[in-house]
Amino acid sequence: MRADARRNRELIVEAALDRFAVSGPAASMEEIARAAGLGVGTLYRHFPDRRALVEEIAGRSLRCLRTGLRSLAEQDVPRRDVIARYVGYCAGQPLALIKALAEENEAPEERLELQDELNGLLEALARQAQEEGTVRGDISPREVVELLSVVVCRPGARADDALTRVALDGLRA
Amino acid sequence: MRADARRNRELIVEAALDRFAVSGPAASMEEIARAAGLGVGTLYRHFPDRRALVEEIAGRSLRCLRTGLRSLAEQDVPRRDVIARYVGYCAGQPLALIKALAEENEAPEERLELQDELNGLLEALARQAQEEGTVRGDISPREVVELLSVVVCRPGARADDALTRVALDGLRA
Amino acid sequence: MRADARRNRELIVEAALDRFAVSGPAASMEEIARAAGLGVGTLYRHFPDRRALVEEIAGRSLRCLRTGLRSLAEQDVPRRDVIARYVGYCAGQPLALIKALAEENEAPEERLELQDELNGLLEALARQAQEEGTVRGDISPREVVELLSVVVCRPGARADDALTRVALDGLRA
Amino acid sequence: MRADARRNRELIVEAALDRFAVSGPAASMEEIARAAGLGVGTLYRHFPDRRALVEEIAGRSLRCLRTGLRSLAEQDVPRRDVIARYVGYCAGQPLALIKALAEENEAPEERLELQDELNGLLEALARQAQEEGTVRGDISPREVVELLSVVVCRPGARADDALTRVALDGLRA
DNA sequence: TATGAATGAGAATTCATTCAT
DNA sequence: AATGAATGAATTCTCATTCAT
């Protein structure tokens, strides 16, 4: 039953993402459990409270971004292109929704650490891009990161939509 | 008594904005009424339901943006500068909050009309800026408007912060 | 409507006492509200949570005991008789029930103060009774108070039942 | 496997007593099973429902009191001393807790019979003590039994605490 | 047989809205 | 017209009990 339970956990997370997307971040626990084809009790066995479910989703998202960014950073291309590819990578994910969800909870330690780690990686990347001369130097690496966060956490963000292109062009040295 | 009523209406809207800013978009009707120094009953006399209060706020914001934009558009400066000034004008307002609030309700006809009108003005502006050659022509006026909306509806948006500058630079022809 | 609200508050406390007596200390808030002829919302307007309702009941009981004890203590009779009358006074009240209820909550400051005050009065009384020679001196005043508490907080305690008489006789010097 | 089952049954009862003592009579079945080092399923294999577990505990306690009382009653000492020793014997057991637990359930036939039997033994003892002239005759044997029950079912009852001594003294002829 | 995952009814609590005063 | 008390549906969460593995 370990396998079953794991499967149910996945079902819950998927259902949650789905219901949050459709009904908004206020979707009820009951609604999510039903959408997963389970009882509320099962949802609560896997996640002791709403906060825990939301943090699971936020945590997965952050870890996924971190993983993606790490592997992009290994590529032997200009740092500027790594940034662009990262933006594209993000575009495939419902980051706007997840961000809205996460704002319900005050960020717990675990999330802060992931957040910091991700931001650290991105800042390093921004700094290197500035050093290689492909990103303008008149804004701080931290500002670059904030900017990317806005670009990427929009509903419907795409790798090649107008804002993305304008922002990346605007970042040019 | 008409004056009284008008005054109360103002008090409520101000209190609502204040409470929404502090307690988040989930601030309760009771909390808002209390902050306005009134009873809930009085709040409901002015606004038949929560939706109506939120729409009042959204409507005011849209009308305010429209007014500002109209007067900026009359200025005899390049359209590109009008756009920049509009962004600055927006920065003084809690648009991120108001946007989040408005997303609670499905947009009613009245809001859609205002929205469309504002977007129409902005699109015209964008088109003119492209025609005067100060804004790049490879994105549609509608895309420019969407971009501006993102730039302007961020928590803590400022007229001279990094994203604003990068976006405006990126818009250059 | 001040009068109405006060009346409802009383109705709630009475209904609570009644339902706790019948259904046990686990009686639900819904059940109590219904028994008072009110909606749950009204109950919660008067008492912000279950704890508050229980503490209201406990507080009333303690204040009532204090008042009774004070007035008994003014009587010009041997202290031993004051004690006996106090036991009789208590017998008219559902102290066993209220004690069981109060044990649900960790005692808040207010209850502790009332408790201490009442115990202080009783200890003084016990000490005086020992000094007047009508209560045995080989147990501490505090022990006398504890003993009285047991005597008085039994389901169905009566002023003249066997335990009461035996205990009072056993207290003789 | 029979031995295993018996062992598990014992583990459950011990764990239940322990958890009830620590977490109060509201300790959950899960908590008890966990404390016994077993799964809930196993608990339910041994006790079909919560009531059954509580009755097992109550029954054991009553049988234990009966056994103790019988053996005390065989001693060749005044009946009054038997009573005193019985009180001492009880003091070593968590009777207050068990009484509170048992009050959750309406007493089933089996418990009533045990109860009646124990009370019968105690009443006989009380009657004999009255006949031997060591216990006052102005209260009924049944009242003596009720009194002993109160003395013995207190949290923290001890063989030599104030209430015990006072009650036993008060019982003197 | 032991396990612990799943279930869902039930409890506390909140809040938009209505209505008596 | 203003007030705030009353209402009850909706939400989160718990726990006794069942059942698949």
PDB file of N, CA and C in Angstrom, chain C residues 54-104:
ATOM      1  N   VAL C  54     -17.353  28.335  28.150  1.00  0.00           N
ATOM      2  CA  VAL C  54     -17.087  27.545  29.350  1.00  0.00           C
ATOM      3  C   VAL C  54     -16.570  28.447  30.471  1.00  0.00           C
ATOM      4  N   GLU C  55     -15.683  29.360  30.104  1.00  0.00           N
ATOM      5  CA  GLU C  55     -15.137  30.230  31.146  1.00  0.00           C
ATOM      6  C   GLU C  55     -16.197  31.168  31.715  1.00  0.00           C
ATOM      7  N   GLU C  56     -17.138  31.578  30.873  1.00  0.00           N
ATOM      8  CA  GLU C  56     -18.228  32.400  31.390  1.00  0.00           C
ATOM      9  C   GLU C  56     -18.980  31.623  32.459  1.00  0.00           C
ATOM     10  N   ILE C  57     -19.261  30.377  32.161  1.00  0.00           N
ATOM     11  CA  ILE C  57     -19.986  29.545  33.111  1.00  0.00           C
ATOM     12  C   ILE C  57     -19.174  29.328  34.385  1.00  0.00           C
ATOM     13  N   ALA C  58     -17.903  29.013  34.197  1.00  0.00           N
ATOM     14  CA  ALA C  58     -17.053  28.777  35.367  1.00  0.00           C
ATOM     15  C   ALA C  58     -16.935  30.056  36.194  1.00  0.00           C
ATOM     16  N   GLY C  59     -16.750  31.169  35.497  1.00  0.00           N
ATOM     17  CA  GLY C  59     -16.600  32.444  36.186  1.00  0.00           C
ATOM     18  C   GLY C  59     -17.845  32.806  36.982  1.00  0.00           C
ATOM     19  N   ARG C  60     -18.983  32.617  36.345  1.00  0.00           N
ATOM     20  CA  ARG C  60     -20.228  32.921  37.066  1.00  0.00           C
ATOM     21  C   ARG C  60     -20.329  32.080  38.315  1.00  0.00           C
ATOM     22  N   SER C  61     -19.978  30.818  38.172  1.00  0.00           N
ATOM     23  CA  SER C  61     -20.104  29.922  39.301  1.00  0.00           C
ATOM     24  C   SER C  61     -19.185  30.357  40.437  1.00  0.00           C
ATOM     25  N   LEU C  62     -17.947  30.668  40.073  1.00  0.00           N
ATOM     26  CA  LEU C  62     -16.990  31.080  41.115  1.00  0.00           C
ATOM     27  C   LEU C  62     -17.436  32.386  41.779  1.00  0.00           C
ATOM     28  N   ARG C  63     -17.904  33.316  40.969  1.00  0.00           N
ATOM     29  CA  ARG C  63     -18.345  34.585  41.551  1.00  0.00           C
ATOM     30  C   ARG C  63     -19.542  34.371  42.467  1.00  0.00           C
ATOM     31  N   CYS C  64     -20.389  33.467  42.056  1.00  0.00           N
ATOM     32  CA  CYS C  64     -21.558  33.171  42.868  1.00  0.00           C
ATOM     33  C   CYS C  64     -21.153  32.556  44.203  1.00  0.00           C
ATOM     34  N   LEU C  65     -20.192  31.645  44.139  1.00  0.00           N
ATOM     35  CA  LEU C  65     -19.717  31.037  45.385  1.00  0.00           C
ATOM     36  C   LEU C  65     -19.069  32.091  46.274  1.00  0.00           C
ATOM     37  N   ARG C  66     -18.304  32.966  45.666  1.00  0.00           N
ATOM     38  CA  ARG C  66     -17.637  34.018  46.438  1.00  0.00           C
ATOM     39  C   ARG C  66     -18.655  34.915  47.126  1.00  0.00           C
ATOM     40  N   THR C  67     -19.644  35.328  46.352  1.00  0.00           N
ATOM     41  CA  THR C  67     -20.672  36.186  46.923  1.00  0.00           C
ATOM     42  C   THR C  67     -21.369  35.489  48.095  1.00  0.00           C
ATOM     43  N   GLY C  68     -21.742  34.263  47.852  1.00  0.00           N
ATOM     44  CA  GLY C  68     -22.430  33.517  48.904  1.00  0.00           C
ATOM     45  C   GLY C  68     -21.556  33.385  50.134  1.00  0.00           C
ATOM     46  N   LEU C  69     -20.312  33.042  49.907  1.00  0.00           N
ATOM     47  CA  LEU C  69     -19.412  32.828  51.034  1.00  0.00           C
ATOM     48  C   LEU C  69     -19.213  34.116  51.814  1.00  0.00           C
ATOM     49  N   ARG C  70     -19.040  35.218  51.089  1.00  0.00           N
ATOM     50  CA  ARG C  70     -18.864  36.505  51.777  1.00  0.00           C
ATOM     51  C   ARG C  70     -20.048  36.803  52.666  1.00  0.00           C
ATOM     52  N   SER C  71     -21.228  36.599  52.120  1.00  0.00           N
ATOM     53  CA  SER C  71     -22.380  36.984  52.938  1.00  0.00           C
ATOM     54  C   SER C  71     -22.549  36.013  54.105  1.00  0.00           C
ATOM     55  N   LEU C  72     -22.204  34.763  53.879  1.00  0.00           N
ATOM     56  CA  LEU C  72     -22.266  33.819  55.007  1.00  0.00           C
ATOM     57  C   LEU C  72     -21.234  34.184  56.072  1.00  0.00           C
ATOM     58  N   ALA C  73     -20.098  34.650  55.615  1.00  0.00           N
ATOM     59  CA  ALA C  73     -19.018  34.937  56.559  1.00  0.00           C
ATOM     60  C   ALA C  73     -19.347  36.113  57.467  1.00  0.00           C
ATOM     61  N   GLU C  74     -20.299  36.920  57.021  1.00  0.00           N
ATOM     62  CA  GLU C  74     -20.680  38.071  57.853  1.00  0.00           C
ATOM     63  C   GLU C  74     -21.585  37.669  59.007  1.00  0.00           C
ATOM     64  N   GLN C  75     -22.153  36.505  58.902  1.00  0.00           N
ATOM     65  CA  GLN C  75     -23.104  36.080  59.927  1.00  0.00           C
ATOM     66  C   GLN C  75     -22.394  35.867  61.262  1.00  0.00           C
ATOM     67  N   ASP C  76     -23.101  36.179  62.291  1.00  0.00           N
ATOM     68  CA  ASP C  76     -22.508  36.088  63.622  1.00  0.00           C
ATOM     69  C   ASP C  76     -22.753  34.700  64.215  1.00  0.00           C
ATOM     70  N   VAL C  77     -22.140  33.713  63.615  1.00  0.00           N
ATOM     71  CA  VAL C  77     -22.265  32.339  64.105  1.00  0.00           C
ATOM     72  C   VAL C  77     -20.857  31.748  64.120  1.00  0.00           C
ATOM     73  N   PRO C  78     -20.692  30.655  64.811  1.00  0.00           N
ATOM     74  CA  PRO C  78     -19.365  30.026  64.817  1.00  0.00           C
ATOM     75  C   PRO C  78     -18.902  29.747  63.393  1.00  0.00           C
ATOM     76  N   ARG C  79     -17.598  29.855  63.191  1.00  0.00           N
ATOM     77  CA  ARG C  79     -17.045  29.646  61.847  1.00  0.00           C
ATOM     78  C   ARG C  79     -17.386  28.249  61.322  1.00  0.00           C
ATOM     79  N   ARG C  80     -17.459  27.332  62.219  1.00  0.00           N
ATOM     80  CA  ARG C  80     -17.812  25.968  61.811  1.00  0.00           C
ATOM     81  C   ARG C  80     -19.188  25.937  61.136  1.00  0.00           C
ATOM     82  N   ASP C  81     -20.100  26.725  61.685  1.00  0.00           N
ATOM     83  CA  ASP C  81     -21.435  26.747  61.083  1.00  0.00           C
ATOM     84  C   ASP C  81     -21.407  27.454  59.734  1.00  0.00           C
ATOM     85  N   VAL C  82     -20.552  28.452  59.634  1.00  0.00           N
ATOM     86  CA  VAL C  82     -20.425  29.124  58.339  1.00  0.00           C
ATOM     87  C   VAL C  82     -19.992  28.093  57.288  1.00  0.00           C
ATOM     88  N   ILE C  83     -19.028  27.275  57.664  1.00  0.00           N
ATOM     89  CA  ILE C  83     -18.566  26.242  56.736  1.00  0.00           C
ATOM     90  C   ILE C  83     -19.708  25.313  56.338  1.00  0.00           C
ATOM     91  N   ALA C  84     -20.456  24.898  57.346  1.00  0.00           N
ATOM     92  CA  ALA C  84     -21.571  23.985  57.065  1.00  0.00           C
ATOM     93  C   ALA C  84     -22.585  24.650  56.139  1.00  0.00           C
ATOM     94  N   ARG C  85     -22.851  25.902  56.396  1.00  0.00           N
ATOM     95  CA  ARG C  85     -23.837  26.590  55.549  1.00  0.00           C
ATOM     96  C   ARG C  85     -23.304  26.781  54.125  1.00  0.00           C
ATOM     97  N   TYR C  86     -22.010  27.013  54.055  1.00  0.00           N
ATOM     98  CA  TYR C  86     -21.413  27.160  52.728  1.00  0.00           C
ATOM     99  C   TYR C  86     -21.582  25.862  51.931  1.00  0.00           C
ATOM    100  N   VAL C  87     -21.339  24.753  52.594  1.00  0.00           N
ATOM    101  CA  VAL C  87     -21.531  23.473  51.920  1.00  0.00           C
ATOM    102  C   VAL C  87     -22.981  23.339  51.441  1.00  0.00           C
ATOM    103  N   GLY C  88     -23.882  23.747  52.268  1.00  0.00           N
ATOM    104  CA  GLY C  88     -25.291  23.700  51.876  1.00  0.00           C
ATOM    105  C   GLY C  88     -25.575  24.622  50.704  1.00  0.00           C
ATOM    106  N   TYR C  89     -24.960  25.788  50.755  1.00  0.00           N
ATOM    107  CA  TYR C  89     -25.144  26.764  49.687  1.00  0.00           C
ATOM    108  C   TYR C  89     -24.657  26.195  48.351  1.00  0.00           C
ATOM    109  N   CYS C  90     -23.537  25.541  48.406  1.00  0.00           N
ATOM    110  CA  CYS C  90     -22.957  24.937  47.194  1.00  0.00           C
ATOM    111  C   CYS C  90     -23.845  23.826  46.648  1.00  0.00           C
ATOM    112  N   ALA C  91     -24.469  23.124  47.547  1.00  0.00           N
ATOM    113  CA  ALA C  91     -25.212  21.930  47.139  1.00  0.00           C
ATOM    114  C   ALA C  91     -26.296  22.271  46.128  1.00  0.00           C
ATOM    115  N   GLY C  92     -26.753  23.497  46.133  1.00  0.00           N
ATOM    116  CA  GLY C  92     -27.805  23.871  45.195  1.00  0.00           C
ATOM    117  C   GLY C  92     -27.294  24.080  43.777  1.00  0.00           C
ATOM    118  N   GLN C  93     -25.987  23.920  43.554  1.00  0.00           N
ATOM    119  CA  GLN C  93     -25.438  24.281  42.254  1.00  0.00           C
ATOM    120  C   GLN C  93     -24.751  23.095  41.564  1.00  0.00           C
ATOM    121  N   PRO C  94     -24.761  23.106  40.256  1.00  0.00           N
ATOM    122  CA  PRO C  94     -24.196  21.963  39.528  1.00  0.00           C
ATOM    123  C   PRO C  94     -22.675  22.026  39.477  1.00  0.00           C
ATOM    124  N   LEU C  95     -22.049  22.037  40.625  1.00  0.00           N
ATOM    125  CA  LEU C  95     -20.599  22.239  40.657  1.00  0.00           C
ATOM    126  C   LEU C  95     -19.819  21.088  40.040  1.00  0.00           C
ATOM    127  N   ALA C  96     -20.350  19.883  40.158  1.00  0.00           N
ATOM    128  CA  ALA C  96     -19.626  18.740  39.583  1.00  0.00           C
ATOM    129  C   ALA C  96     -19.511  18.930  38.071  1.00  0.00           C
ATOM    130  N   LEU C  97     -20.645  19.292  37.492  1.00  0.00           N
ATOM    131  CA  LEU C  97     -20.674  19.530  36.053  1.00  0.00           C
ATOM    132  C   LEU C  97     -19.719  20.648  35.664  1.00  0.00           C
ATOM    133  N   ILE C  98     -19.816  21.738  36.389  1.00  0.00           N
ATOM    134  CA  ILE C  98     -19.007  22.900  36.039  1.00  0.00           C
ATOM    135  C   ILE C  98     -17.530  22.598  36.208  1.00  0.00           C
ATOM    136  N   LYS C  99     -17.204  21.814  37.213  1.00  0.00           N
ATOM    137  CA  LYS C  99     -15.803  21.438  37.403  1.00  0.00           C
ATOM    138  C   LYS C  99     -15.313  20.603  36.209  1.00  0.00           C
ATOM    139  N   ALA C 100     -16.144  19.655  35.810  1.00  0.00           N
ATOM    140  CA  ALA C 100     -15.758  18.809  34.675  1.00  0.00           C
ATOM    141  C   ALA C 100     -15.556  19.667  33.425  1.00  0.00           C
ATOM    142  N   LEU C 101     -16.466  20.611  33.208  1.00  0.00           N
ATOM    143  CA  LEU C 101     -16.367  21.522  32.071  1.00  0.00           C
ATOM    144  C   LEU C 101     -15.063  22.298  32.105  1.00  0.00           C
ATOM    145  N   ALA C 102     -14.807  22.865  33.269  1.00  0.00           N
ATOM    146  CA  ALA C 102     -13.650  23.748  33.393  1.00  0.00           C
ATOM    147  C   ALA C 102     -12.362  22.984  33.134  1.00  0.00           C
ATOM    148  N   GLU C 103     -12.380  21.694  33.414  1.00  0.00           N
ATOM    149  CA  GLU C 103     -11.151  20.925  33.200  1.00  0.00           C
ATOM    150  C   GLU C 103     -10.805  20.769  31.715  1.00  0.00           C
ATOM    151  N   GLU C 104     -11.771  21.038  30.849  1.00  0.00           N
ATOM    152  CA  GLU C 104     -11.471  21.021  29.404  1.00  0.00           C
ATOM    153  C   GLU C 104     -10.404  22.046  29.048  1.00  0.00           C
TER     154      GLU C 104
END
